[in-house]
Amino acid sequence: DAMVIQNPRYQVTQFGKPVTLSCSQTLNHNVMYWYQQKSSQAPKLLFHYYDKDFNNEADTPDNFQSRRPNTSFCFLDIRSPGLGDAAMYLCATSRGPMGGNQPQHFGDGTRLSIL
Amino acid sequence: GQQVMQIPQYQHVQEGEDFTTYCNSSTTLSNIQWYKQRPGGHPVFLIQLVKSGEVKKQKRLTFQFGEAKKNSSLHITATQTTDVGTYFCAGPFLHNTDKLIFGTGTRLQVFP
């Protein structure tokens, strides 16, 4: 089945220690999104790619970076995680352009804990 | 700032009762999408409405998109315990259709 896969499901890191979360998709969608979701809140968009075009949200901290080496893979790098970065990180894909006009397909998410 | 609000924030119902969540945007939307997120799960796409005044049904779920394309509602008839979860509306603002803006969500709890 075509899907969006996130690894790992759970990630524990130390305060200030860089961490990378990964996302892969077999849907061949142009657009890939990274969201941060904290408990009882809506997903908050961090950034998205349309093919190789990177679009950062204005309020995404510089601490968060992303890479998309090819259509199938996208990575979220947190350079120096703080306690406030503990959250569920969701990857999603959609057809593009104008990805907001298409349904989004989410992965299971990676729950990040900071020690 | 521009935002999408949902009410109520929480709703507890007895199994068999009806449930409605309302979604209101501060600006016109290109379309409205609804997602369901089970506890511990990820958002799952339910439906998309595009036209002003559109109504769609999926079994016990009825979705409406307002005439001004700034509000929407989801109504569940005769809730079941499997309906438990958080329901999010989401839509792209008309001036920026690259991304979805998620509503604040309504958490539904159903008691047997």
Short mmCIF file of N, CA and C in Angstrom, two decimals, chain A residues 37 43 90 104-107, chain B residues 35-38 41-45 88 102:
data_model
loop_
_atom_site.label_atom_id
_atom_site.label_comp_id
_atom_site.label_asym_id
_atom_site.label_seq_id
_atom_site.Cartn_x
_atom_site.Cartn_y
_atom_site.Cartn_z
N GLN A 37 3.05 18.95 16.68
CA GLN A 37 1.78 18.91 17.40
C GLN A 37 2.03 18.65 18.88
N PRO A 43 -2.17 20.56 14.74
CA PRO A 43 -0.84 20.52 14.11
C PRO A 43 -0.42 21.92 13.67
N LEU A 90 4.79 15.38 12.91
CA LEU A 90 4.02 14.72 11.87
C LEU A 90 4.53 15.12 10.50
N GLN A 104 -4.33 15.81 2.55
CA GLN A 104 -3.00 15.48 3.04
C GLN A 104 -3.02 14.09 3.66
N HIS A 105 -1.92 13.38 3.43
CA HIS A 105 -1.75 12.03 3.95
C HIS A 105 -0.66 12.08 5.01
N PHE A 106 -1.00 11.69 6.22
CA PHE A 106 -0.08 11.81 7.34
C PHE A 106 0.59 10.48 7.66
N GLY A 107 1.84 10.58 8.12
CA GLY A 107 2.49 9.44 8.73
C GLY A 107 2.01 9.28 10.17
N TYR B 35 -10.57 16.38 9.14
CA TYR B 35 -9.69 15.28 9.54
C TYR B 35 -10.13 14.77 10.91
N LYS B 36 -9.90 13.47 11.12
CA LYS B 36 -10.18 12.87 12.41
C LYS B 36 -8.87 12.31 12.96
N GLN B 37 -8.61 12.60 14.23
CA GLN B 37 -7.40 12.09 14.87
C GLN B 37 -7.83 11.30 16.11
N ARG B 38 -7.62 10.00 16.06
CA ARG B 38 -7.91 9.16 17.22
C ARG B 38 -6.86 9.41 18.28
N GLY B 41 -3.15 8.75 17.70
CA GLY B 41 -3.00 8.52 16.26
C GLY B 41 -2.64 9.79 15.50
N HIS B 42 -2.73 9.70 14.20
CA HIS B 42 -2.42 10.83 13.35
C HIS B 42 -3.68 11.30 12.65
N PRO B 43 -3.70 12.54 12.16
CA PRO B 43 -4.90 13.01 11.45
C PRO B 43 -5.15 12.17 10.21
N VAL B 44 -6.42 11.82 10.01
CA VAL B 44 -6.84 11.06 8.84
C VAL B 44 -7.88 11.87 8.08
N PHE B 45 -7.64 12.03 6.81
CA PHE B 45 -8.55 12.81 5.96
C PHE B 45 -9.92 12.16 5.90
N PHE B 88 -10.71 17.90 13.31
CA PHE B 88 -10.12 19.16 12.87
C PHE B 88 -10.69 19.54 11.51
N PHE B 102 -5.01 24.62 10.04
CA PHE B 102 -5.86 23.73 10.83
C PHE B 102 -6.65 24.52 11.85
#
